[in-house]
Short mmCIF file of C-alpha atoms in Angstrom, two decimals:
data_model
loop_
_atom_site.label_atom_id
_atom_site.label_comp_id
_atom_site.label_asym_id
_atom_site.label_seq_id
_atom_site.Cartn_x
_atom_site.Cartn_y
_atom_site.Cartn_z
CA UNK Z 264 0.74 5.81 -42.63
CA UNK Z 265 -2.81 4.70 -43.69
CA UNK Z 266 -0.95 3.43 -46.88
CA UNK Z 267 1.38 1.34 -45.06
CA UNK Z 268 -1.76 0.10 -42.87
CA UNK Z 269 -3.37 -1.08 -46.04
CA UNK Z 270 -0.27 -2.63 -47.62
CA UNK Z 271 0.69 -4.52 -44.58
CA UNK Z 272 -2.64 -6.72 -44.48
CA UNK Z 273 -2.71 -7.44 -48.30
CA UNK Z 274 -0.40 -10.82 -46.78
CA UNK Z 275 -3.74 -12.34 -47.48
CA UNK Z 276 -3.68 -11.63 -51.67
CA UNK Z 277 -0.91 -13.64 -51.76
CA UNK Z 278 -1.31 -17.25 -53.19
CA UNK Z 279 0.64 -19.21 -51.30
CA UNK Z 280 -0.46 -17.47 -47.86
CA UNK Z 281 -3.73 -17.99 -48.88
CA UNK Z 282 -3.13 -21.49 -49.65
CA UNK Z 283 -1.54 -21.49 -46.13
CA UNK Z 284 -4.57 -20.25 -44.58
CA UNK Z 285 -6.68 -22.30 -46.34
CA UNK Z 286 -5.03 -25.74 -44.93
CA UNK Z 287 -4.01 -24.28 -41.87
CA UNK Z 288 -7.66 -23.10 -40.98
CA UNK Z 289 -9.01 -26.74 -41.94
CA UNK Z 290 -6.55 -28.72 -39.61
CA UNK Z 291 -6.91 -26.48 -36.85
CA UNK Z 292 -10.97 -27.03 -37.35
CA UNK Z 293 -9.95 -31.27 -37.26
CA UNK Z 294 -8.05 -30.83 -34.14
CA UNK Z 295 -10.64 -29.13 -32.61
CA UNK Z 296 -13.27 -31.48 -34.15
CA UNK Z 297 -11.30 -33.93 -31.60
CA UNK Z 298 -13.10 -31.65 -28.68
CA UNK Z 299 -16.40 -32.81 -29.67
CA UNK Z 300 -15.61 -36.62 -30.43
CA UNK Z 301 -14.35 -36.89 -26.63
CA UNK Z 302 -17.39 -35.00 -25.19
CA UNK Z 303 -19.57 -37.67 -27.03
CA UNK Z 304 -17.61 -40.55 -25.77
CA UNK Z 305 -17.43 -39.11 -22.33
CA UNK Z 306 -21.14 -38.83 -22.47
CA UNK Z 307 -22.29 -42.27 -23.86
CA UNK Z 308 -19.58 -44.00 -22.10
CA UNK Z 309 -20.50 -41.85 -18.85
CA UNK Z 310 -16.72 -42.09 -18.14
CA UNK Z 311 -15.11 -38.30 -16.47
CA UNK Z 312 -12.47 -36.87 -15.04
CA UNK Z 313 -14.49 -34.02 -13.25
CA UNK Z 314 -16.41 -34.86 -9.74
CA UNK Z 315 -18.62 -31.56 -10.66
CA UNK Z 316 -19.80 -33.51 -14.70
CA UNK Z 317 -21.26 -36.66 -12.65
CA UNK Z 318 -23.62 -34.09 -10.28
CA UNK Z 319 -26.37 -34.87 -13.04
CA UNK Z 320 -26.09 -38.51 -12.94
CA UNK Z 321 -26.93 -38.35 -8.92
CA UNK Z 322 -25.93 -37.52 -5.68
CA UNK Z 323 -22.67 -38.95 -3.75
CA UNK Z 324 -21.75 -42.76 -4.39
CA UNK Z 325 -23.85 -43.16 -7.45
CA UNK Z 326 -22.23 -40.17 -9.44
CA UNK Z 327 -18.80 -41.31 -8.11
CA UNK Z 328 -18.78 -44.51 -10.23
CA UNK Z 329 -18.67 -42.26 -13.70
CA UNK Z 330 -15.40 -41.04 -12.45
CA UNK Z 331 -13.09 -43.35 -14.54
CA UNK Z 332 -11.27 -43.76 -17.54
CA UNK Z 333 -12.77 -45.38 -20.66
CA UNK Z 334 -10.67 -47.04 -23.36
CA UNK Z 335 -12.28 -45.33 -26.03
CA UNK Z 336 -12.23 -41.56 -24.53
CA UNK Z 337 -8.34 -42.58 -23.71
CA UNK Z 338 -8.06 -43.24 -27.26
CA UNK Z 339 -9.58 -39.88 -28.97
CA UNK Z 340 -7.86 -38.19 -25.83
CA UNK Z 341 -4.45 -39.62 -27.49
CA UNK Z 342 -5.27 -38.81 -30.91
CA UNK Z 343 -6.29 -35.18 -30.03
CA UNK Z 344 -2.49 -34.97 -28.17
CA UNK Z 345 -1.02 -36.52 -31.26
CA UNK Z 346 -2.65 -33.70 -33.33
CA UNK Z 347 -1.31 -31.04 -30.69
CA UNK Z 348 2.36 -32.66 -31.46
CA UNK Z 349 1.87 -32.42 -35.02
CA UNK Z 350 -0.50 -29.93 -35.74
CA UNK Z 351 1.89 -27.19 -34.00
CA UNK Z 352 5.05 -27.44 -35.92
CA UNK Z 353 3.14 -27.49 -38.88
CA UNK Z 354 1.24 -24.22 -38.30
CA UNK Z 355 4.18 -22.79 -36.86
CA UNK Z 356 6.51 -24.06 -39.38
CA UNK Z 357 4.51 -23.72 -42.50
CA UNK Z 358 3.80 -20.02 -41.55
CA UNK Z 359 7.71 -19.12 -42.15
CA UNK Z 360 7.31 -21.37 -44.87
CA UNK Z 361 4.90 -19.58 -47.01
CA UNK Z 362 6.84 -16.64 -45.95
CA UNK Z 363 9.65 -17.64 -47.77
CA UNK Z 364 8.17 -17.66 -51.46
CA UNK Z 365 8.02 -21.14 -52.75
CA UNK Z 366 7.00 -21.86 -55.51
CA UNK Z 367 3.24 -21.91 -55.54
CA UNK Z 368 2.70 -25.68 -56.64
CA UNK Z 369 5.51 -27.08 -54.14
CA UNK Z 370 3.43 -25.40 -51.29
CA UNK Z 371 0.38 -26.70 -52.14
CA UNK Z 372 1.50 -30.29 -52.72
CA UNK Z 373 3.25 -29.61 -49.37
CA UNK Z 374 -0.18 -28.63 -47.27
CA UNK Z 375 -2.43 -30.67 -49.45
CA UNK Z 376 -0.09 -33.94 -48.27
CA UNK Z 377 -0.04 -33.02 -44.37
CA UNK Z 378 -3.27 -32.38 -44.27
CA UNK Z 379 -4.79 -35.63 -45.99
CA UNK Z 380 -1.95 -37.78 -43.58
CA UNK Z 381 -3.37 -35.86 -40.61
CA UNK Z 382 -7.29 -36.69 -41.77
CA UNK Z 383 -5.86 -40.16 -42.34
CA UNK Z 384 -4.13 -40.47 -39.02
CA UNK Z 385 -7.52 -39.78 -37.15
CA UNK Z 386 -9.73 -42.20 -38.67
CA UNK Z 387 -6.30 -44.81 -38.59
CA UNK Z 388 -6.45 -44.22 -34.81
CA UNK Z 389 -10.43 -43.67 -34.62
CA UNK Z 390 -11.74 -46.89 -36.55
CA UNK Z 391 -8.86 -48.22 -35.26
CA UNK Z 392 -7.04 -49.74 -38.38
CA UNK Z 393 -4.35 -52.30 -38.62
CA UNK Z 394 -0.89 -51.01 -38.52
CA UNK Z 395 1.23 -49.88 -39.94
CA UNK Z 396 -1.61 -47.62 -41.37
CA UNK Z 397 -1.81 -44.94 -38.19
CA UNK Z 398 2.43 -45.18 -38.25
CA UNK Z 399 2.46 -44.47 -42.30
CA UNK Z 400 -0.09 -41.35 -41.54
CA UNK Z 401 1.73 -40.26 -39.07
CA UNK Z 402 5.27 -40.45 -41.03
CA UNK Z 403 3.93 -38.59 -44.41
CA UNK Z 404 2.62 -35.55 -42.01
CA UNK Z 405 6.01 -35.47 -40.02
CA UNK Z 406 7.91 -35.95 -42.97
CA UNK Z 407 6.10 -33.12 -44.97
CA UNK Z 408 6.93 -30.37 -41.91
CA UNK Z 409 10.06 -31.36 -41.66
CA UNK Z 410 10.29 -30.44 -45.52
CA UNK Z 411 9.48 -27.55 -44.75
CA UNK Z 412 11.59 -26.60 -42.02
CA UNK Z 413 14.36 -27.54 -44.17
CA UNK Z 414 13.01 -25.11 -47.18
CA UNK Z 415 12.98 -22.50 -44.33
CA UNK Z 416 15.91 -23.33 -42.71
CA UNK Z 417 18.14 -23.18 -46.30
CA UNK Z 418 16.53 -19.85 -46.88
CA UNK Z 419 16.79 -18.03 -43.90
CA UNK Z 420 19.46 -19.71 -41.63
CA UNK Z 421 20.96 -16.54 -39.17
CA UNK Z 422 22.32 -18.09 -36.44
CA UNK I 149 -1.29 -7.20 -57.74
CA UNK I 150 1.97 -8.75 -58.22
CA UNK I 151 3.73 -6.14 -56.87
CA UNK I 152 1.93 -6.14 -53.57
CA UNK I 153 2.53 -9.70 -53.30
CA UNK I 154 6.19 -9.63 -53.82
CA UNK I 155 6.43 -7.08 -51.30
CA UNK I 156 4.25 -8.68 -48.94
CA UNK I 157 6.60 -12.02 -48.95
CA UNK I 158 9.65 -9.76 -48.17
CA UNK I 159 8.80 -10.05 -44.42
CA UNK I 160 11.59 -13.21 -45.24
CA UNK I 161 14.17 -10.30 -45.83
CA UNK I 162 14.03 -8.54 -42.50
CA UNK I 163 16.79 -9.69 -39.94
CA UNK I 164 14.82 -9.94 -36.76
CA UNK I 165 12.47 -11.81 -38.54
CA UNK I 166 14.91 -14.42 -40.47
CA UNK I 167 16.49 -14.92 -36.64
CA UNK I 168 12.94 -15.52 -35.65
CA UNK I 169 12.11 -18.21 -38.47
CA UNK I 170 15.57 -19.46 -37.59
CA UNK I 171 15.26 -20.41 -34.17
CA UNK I 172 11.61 -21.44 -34.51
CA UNK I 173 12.41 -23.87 -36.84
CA UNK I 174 15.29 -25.55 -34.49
CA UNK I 175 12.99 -25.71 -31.53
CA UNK I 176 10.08 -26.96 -33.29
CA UNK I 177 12.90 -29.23 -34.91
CA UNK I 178 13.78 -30.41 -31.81
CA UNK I 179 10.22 -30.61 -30.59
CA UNK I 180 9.48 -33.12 -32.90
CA UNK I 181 12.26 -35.49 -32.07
CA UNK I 182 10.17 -36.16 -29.05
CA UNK I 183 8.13 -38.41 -31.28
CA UNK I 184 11.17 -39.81 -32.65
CA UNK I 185 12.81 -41.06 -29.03
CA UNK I 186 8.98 -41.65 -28.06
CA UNK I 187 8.93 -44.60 -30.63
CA UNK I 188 12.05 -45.66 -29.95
CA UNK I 189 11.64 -46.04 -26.15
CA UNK I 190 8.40 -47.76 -26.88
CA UNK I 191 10.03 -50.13 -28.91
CA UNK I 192 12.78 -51.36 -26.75
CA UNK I 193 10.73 -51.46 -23.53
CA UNK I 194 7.77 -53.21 -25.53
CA UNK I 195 5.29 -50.69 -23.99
CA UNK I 196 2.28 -49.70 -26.20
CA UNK I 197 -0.77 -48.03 -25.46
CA UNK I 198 -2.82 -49.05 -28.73
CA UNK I 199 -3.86 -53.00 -28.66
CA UNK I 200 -3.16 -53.12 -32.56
CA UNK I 201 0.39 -51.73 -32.28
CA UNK I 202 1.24 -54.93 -30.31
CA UNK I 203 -0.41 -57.08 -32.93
CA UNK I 204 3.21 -57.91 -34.50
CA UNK I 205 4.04 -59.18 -30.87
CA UNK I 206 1.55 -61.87 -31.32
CA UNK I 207 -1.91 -62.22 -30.79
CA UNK I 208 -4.22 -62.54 -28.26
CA UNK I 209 -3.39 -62.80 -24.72
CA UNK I 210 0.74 -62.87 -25.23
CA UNK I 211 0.65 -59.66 -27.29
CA UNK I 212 -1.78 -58.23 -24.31
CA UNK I 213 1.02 -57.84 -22.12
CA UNK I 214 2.98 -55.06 -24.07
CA UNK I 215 -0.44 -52.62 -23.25
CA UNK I 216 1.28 -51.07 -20.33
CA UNK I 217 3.34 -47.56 -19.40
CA UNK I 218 6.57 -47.52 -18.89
CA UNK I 219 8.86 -45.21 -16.69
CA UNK I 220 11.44 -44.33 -19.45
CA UNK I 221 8.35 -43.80 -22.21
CA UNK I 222 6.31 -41.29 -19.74
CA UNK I 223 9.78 -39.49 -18.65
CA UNK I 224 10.10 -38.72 -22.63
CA UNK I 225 6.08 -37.96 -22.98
CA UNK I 226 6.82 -35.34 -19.60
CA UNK I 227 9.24 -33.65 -21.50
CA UNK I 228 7.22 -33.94 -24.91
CA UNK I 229 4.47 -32.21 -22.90
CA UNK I 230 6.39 -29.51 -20.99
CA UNK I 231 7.91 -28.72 -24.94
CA UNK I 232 4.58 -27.91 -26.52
CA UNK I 233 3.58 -26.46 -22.87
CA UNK I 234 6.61 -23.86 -23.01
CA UNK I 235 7.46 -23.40 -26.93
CA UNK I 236 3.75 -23.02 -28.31
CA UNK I 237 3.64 -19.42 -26.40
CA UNK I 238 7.35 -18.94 -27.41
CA UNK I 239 6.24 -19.17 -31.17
CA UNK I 240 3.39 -17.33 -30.37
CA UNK I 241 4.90 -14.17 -28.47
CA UNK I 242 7.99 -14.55 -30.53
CA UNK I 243 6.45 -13.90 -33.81
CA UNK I 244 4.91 -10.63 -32.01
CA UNK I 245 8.15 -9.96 -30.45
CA UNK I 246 9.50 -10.55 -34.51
CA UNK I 247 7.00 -8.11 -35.44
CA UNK I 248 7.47 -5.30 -33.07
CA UNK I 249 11.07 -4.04 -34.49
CA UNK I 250 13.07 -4.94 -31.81
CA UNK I 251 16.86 -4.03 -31.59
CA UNK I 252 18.52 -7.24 -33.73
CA UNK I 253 20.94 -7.58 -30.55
CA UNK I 254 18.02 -7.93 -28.20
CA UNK I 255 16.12 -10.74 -30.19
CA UNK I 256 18.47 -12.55 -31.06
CA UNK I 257 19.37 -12.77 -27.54
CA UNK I 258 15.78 -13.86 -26.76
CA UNK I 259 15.45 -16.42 -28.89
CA UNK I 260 19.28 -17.83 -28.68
CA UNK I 261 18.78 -17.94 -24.40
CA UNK I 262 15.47 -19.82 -25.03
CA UNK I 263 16.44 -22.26 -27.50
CA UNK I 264 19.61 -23.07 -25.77
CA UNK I 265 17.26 -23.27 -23.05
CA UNK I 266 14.84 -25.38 -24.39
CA UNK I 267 17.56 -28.59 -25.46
CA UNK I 268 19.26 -28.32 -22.19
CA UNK I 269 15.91 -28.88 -20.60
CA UNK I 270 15.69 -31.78 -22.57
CA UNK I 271 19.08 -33.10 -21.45
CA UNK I 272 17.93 -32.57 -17.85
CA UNK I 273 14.90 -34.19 -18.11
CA UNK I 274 16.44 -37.08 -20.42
CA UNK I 275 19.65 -37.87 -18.42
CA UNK I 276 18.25 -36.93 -15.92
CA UNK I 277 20.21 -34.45 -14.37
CA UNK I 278 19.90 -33.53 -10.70
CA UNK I 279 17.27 -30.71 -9.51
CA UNK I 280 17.59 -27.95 -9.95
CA UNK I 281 19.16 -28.52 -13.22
CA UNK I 282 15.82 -29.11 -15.13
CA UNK I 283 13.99 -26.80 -12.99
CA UNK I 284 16.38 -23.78 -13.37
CA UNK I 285 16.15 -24.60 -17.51
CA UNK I 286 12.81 -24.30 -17.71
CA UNK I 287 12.72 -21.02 -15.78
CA UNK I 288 15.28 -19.59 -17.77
CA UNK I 289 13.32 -19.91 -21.08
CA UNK I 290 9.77 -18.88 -19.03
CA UNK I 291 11.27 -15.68 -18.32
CA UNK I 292 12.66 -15.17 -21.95
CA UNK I 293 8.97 -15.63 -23.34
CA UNK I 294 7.93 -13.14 -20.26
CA UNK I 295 10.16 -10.58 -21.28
CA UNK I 296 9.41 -10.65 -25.15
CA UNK I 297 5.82 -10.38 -23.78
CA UNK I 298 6.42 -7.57 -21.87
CA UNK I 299 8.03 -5.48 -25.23
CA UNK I 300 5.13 -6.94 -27.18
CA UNK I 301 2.69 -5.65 -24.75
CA UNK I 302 4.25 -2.28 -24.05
CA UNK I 303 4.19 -1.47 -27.73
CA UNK I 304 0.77 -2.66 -29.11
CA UNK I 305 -1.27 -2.39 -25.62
CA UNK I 306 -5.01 -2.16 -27.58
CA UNK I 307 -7.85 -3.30 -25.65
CA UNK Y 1295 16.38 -3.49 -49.31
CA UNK Y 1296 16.08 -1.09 -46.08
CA UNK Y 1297 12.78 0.42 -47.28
CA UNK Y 1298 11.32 -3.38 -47.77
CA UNK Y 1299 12.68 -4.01 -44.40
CA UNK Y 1300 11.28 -1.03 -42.75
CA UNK Y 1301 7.98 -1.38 -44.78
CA UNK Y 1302 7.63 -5.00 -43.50
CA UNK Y 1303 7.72 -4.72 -40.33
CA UNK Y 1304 4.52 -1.75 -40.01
CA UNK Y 1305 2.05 -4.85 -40.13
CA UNK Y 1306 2.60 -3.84 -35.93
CA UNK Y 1307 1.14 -0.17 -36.95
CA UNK Y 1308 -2.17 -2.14 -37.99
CA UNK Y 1309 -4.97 -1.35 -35.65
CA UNK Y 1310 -6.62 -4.96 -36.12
CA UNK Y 1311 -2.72 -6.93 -35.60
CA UNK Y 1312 -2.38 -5.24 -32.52
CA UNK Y 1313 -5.34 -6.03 -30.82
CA UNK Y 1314 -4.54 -9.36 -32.20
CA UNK Y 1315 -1.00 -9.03 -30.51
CA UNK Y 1316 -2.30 -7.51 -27.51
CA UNK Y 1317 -4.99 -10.62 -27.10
CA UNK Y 1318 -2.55 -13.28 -28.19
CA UNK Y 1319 -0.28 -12.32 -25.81
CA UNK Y 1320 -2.82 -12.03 -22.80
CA UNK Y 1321 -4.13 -16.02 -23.04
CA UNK Y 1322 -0.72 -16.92 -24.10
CA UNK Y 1323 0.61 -15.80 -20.92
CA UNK Y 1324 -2.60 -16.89 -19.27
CA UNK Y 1325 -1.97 -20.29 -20.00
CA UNK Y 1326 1.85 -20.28 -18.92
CA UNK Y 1327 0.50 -18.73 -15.49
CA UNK Y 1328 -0.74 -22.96 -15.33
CA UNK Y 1329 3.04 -24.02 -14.91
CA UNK Y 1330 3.47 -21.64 -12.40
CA UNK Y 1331 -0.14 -23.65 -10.22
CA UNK Y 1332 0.65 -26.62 -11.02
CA UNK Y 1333 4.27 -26.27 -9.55
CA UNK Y 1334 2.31 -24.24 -6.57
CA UNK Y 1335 0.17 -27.32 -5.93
CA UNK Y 1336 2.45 -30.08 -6.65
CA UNK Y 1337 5.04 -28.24 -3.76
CA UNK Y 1338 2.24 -27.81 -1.82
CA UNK Y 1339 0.62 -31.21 -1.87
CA UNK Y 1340 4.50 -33.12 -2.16
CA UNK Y 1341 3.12 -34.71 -5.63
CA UNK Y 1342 5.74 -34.89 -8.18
CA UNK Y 1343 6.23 -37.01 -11.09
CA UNK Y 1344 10.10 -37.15 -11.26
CA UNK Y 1345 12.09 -39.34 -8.66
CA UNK Y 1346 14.94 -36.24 -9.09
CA UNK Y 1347 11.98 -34.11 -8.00
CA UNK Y 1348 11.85 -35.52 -4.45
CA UNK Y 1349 15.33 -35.69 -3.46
CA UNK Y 1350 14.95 -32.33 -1.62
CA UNK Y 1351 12.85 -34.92 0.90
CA UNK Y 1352 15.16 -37.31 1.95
CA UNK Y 1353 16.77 -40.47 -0.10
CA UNK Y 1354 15.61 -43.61 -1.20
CA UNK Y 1355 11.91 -44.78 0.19
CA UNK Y 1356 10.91 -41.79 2.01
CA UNK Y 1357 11.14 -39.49 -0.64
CA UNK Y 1358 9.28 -41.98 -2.89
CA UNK Y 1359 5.96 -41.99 -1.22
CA UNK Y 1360 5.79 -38.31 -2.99
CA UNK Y 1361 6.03 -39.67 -6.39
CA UNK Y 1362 2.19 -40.23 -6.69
CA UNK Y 1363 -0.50 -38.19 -8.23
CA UNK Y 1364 -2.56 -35.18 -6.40
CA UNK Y 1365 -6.24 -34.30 -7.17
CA UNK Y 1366 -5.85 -30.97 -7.32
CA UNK Y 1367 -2.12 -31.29 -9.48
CA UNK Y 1368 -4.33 -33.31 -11.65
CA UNK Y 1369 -7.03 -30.65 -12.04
CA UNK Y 1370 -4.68 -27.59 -13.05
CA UNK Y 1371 -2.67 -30.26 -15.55
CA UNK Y 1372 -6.35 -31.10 -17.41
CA UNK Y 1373 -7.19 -27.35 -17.22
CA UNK Y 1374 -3.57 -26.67 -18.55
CA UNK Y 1375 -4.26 -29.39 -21.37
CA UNK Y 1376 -7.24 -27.89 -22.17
CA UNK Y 1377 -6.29 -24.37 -22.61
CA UNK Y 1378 -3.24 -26.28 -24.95
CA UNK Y 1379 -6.23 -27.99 -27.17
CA UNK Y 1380 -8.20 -24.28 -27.47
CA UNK Y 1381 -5.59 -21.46 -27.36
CA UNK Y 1382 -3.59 -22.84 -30.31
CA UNK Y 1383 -6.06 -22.98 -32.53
CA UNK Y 1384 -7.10 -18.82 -31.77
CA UNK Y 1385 -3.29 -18.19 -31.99
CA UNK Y 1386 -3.52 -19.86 -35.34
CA UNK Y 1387 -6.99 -19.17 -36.43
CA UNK Y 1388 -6.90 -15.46 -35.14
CA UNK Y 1389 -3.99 -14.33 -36.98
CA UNK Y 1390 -5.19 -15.85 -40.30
CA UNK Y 1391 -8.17 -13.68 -39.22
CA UNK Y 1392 -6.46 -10.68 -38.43
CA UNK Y 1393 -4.45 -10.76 -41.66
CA UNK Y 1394 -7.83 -10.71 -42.85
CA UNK Y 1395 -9.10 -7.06 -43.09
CA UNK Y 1396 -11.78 -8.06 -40.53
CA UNK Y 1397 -13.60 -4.64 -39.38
CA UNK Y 1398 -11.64 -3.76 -35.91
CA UNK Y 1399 -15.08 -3.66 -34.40
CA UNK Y 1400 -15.77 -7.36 -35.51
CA UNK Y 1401 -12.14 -8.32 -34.54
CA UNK Y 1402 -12.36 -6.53 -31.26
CA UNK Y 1403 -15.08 -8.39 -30.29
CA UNK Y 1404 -14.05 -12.03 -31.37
CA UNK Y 1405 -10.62 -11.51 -29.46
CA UNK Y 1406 -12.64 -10.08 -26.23
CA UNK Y 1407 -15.06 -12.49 -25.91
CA UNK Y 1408 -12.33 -15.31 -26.41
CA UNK Y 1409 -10.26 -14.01 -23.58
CA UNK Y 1410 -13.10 -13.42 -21.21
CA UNK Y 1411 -13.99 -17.32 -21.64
CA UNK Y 1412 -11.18 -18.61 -21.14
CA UNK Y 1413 -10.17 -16.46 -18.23
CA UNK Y 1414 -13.59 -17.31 -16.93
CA UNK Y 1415 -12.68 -21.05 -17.95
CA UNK Y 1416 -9.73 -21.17 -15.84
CA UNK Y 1417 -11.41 -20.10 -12.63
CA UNK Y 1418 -14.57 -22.38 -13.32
CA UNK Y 1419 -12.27 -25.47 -13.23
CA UNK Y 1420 -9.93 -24.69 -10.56
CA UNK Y 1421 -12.72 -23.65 -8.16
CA UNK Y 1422 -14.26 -25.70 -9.27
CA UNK Y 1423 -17.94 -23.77 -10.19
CA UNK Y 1424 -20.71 -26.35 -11.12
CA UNK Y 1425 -21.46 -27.28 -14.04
CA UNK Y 1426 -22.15 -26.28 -16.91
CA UNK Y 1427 -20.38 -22.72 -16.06
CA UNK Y 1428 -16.64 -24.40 -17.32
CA UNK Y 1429 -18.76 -26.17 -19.93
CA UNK Y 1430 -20.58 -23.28 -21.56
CA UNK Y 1431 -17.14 -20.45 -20.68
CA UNK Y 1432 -15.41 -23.82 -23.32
CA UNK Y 1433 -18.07 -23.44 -25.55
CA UNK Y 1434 -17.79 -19.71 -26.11
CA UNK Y 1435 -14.19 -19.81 -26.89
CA UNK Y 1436 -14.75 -22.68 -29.50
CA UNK Y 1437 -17.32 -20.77 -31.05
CA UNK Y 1438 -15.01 -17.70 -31.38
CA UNK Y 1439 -12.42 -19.48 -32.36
CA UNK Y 1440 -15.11 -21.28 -35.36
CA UNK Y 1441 -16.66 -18.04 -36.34
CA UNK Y 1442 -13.02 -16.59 -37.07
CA UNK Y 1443 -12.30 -19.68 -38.82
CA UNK Y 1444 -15.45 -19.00 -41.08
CA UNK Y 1445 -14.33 -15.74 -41.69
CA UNK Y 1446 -10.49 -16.31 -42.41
CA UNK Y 1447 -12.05 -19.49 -44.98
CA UNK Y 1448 -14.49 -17.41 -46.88
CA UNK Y 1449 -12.33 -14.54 -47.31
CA UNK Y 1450 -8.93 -17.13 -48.77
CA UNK Y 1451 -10.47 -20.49 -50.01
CA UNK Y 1452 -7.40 -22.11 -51.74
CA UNK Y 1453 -7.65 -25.68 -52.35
#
């Protein structure tokens, strides 16, 4: 039994999980990076959605005013949702991907792609620049998981 | 070390487990294709949230117009929402589920119910169909993801 | 074959993936309990989103004064969003981690402390306590979910 404990974790000696791991750890840490980016907007802006985040700003009518929406915390608020319905598949996807032992160079071009697109996509939406630079960013990542899914999909299809 | 790490990429070759990276893939799949209708529905209405995605509508003032929400846009965004609201603990739990031997039978039952599930909800919600059509979709895949849950839980209980 | 089979499926025997399992599955089904409020509060306060949704309250312009929004629907959906933008990435992050060979000790306490916040997250925004009790229960789980990340990164570096 303790044998079979130890092989089962070795997952993590293989190349292209590791690889996996690698990119999936660093665009899970961008998403979240999103957190913080609103927090500072909310707070220089003084724009929130919570009565109980004015209280420090005063008592009553004079906290009630930072209760409002701010065009640039609405826009980091839709690039963090963008990154929820892009990051997910991805993980999710890419996991049963490196399950399915690709080749070790196709899965890194794979991650290494989404995740410069997805990097791309926030300053694209964060600077803002010109389209179609966000749309392009946004295509490469989508296009690269659904790559995936089909490498999955061909290997493991049981319907 | 090769060995281990063709055996630890065989996880691919187990049944419950190819079922599970085949039904994860189509509702992540069709998770994504919220996007797709997304663009399209904010294409035809001409209803953007970004100022410089209206920039090829004009400038200035004319192209200003086009910065507004749409009925048909937020119905898709709802559904877009309720999919990574329902199917990120379904990939979740189901890869646990996956994990935890189940009887073939029994998971591919799960995950057939919730994915069939899952696009009729988006039928309902798209059409839309009356109540309690979408209601009684989405309830049918909650409990699927509450019942693989409940065999996750009952096996690896560890706290 | 069989014995690969059999062999890959143990990783649930592992002490560290099933307190990982047993966590994952606890905040997963933490954050579905949101759909559950939200529906609670939206029958409760007649605040629906959906003109399908009101049809239970009579046709045409009385049942469309209940398509409006609901302070309180609006506080579970942001506390429902929120647990969206911090539970994926410890799904993600924390299996990486587990897949790790992390001491169970070390793991033990990263999952613990990550469920505890966000439990105690939930009830600080839907009570709602002052702040900064929802602020500092969000920061806890980030920093779990960061230190993990650390962990899984200098254990797999791939790039």
């Amino acid at each position: 039994r303790r044998g079979e404990m130890a092989k089962s974790t070795q997952l993590i000696d293989n190349e292209v999980f590791r690889a996996y791991a690698t990119y999936t750890a660093i665009v899970l840490l961008k998403m979240m990076l999103m957190s913080l980016i609103t927090a500072y907007f909310r707070m220089t802006r003084k724009a929130f959605a919570n009565p109980e985040d004015t209280a420090a700003f005063g008592k009553g009518e004079s906290a009630k005013k930072y209760l409002r929406t701010d065009a640039d915390v609405e826009r980091v608020r839709r690039g963090h949702l963008n990154d929820l319905e892009n990051i997910v598949p991805f993980v999710g996807i890419g996991l049963l991907y490196a399950l399915s032992s690709p080749e070790l160079s196709m899965a890194l071009l794979h991650f290494r792609i989404f995740t410069g697109a997805r990097i791309l996509h926030t300053f694209a939406y964060l600077i803002p620049l010109p389209q179609p630079g966000r749309g392009l960013s946004w295509a490469v990542g989508y296009a690269v998981t659904f790559s995936m899914a089909y490498n999955v999909l061909k290997k493991v299809w049981l319907v």
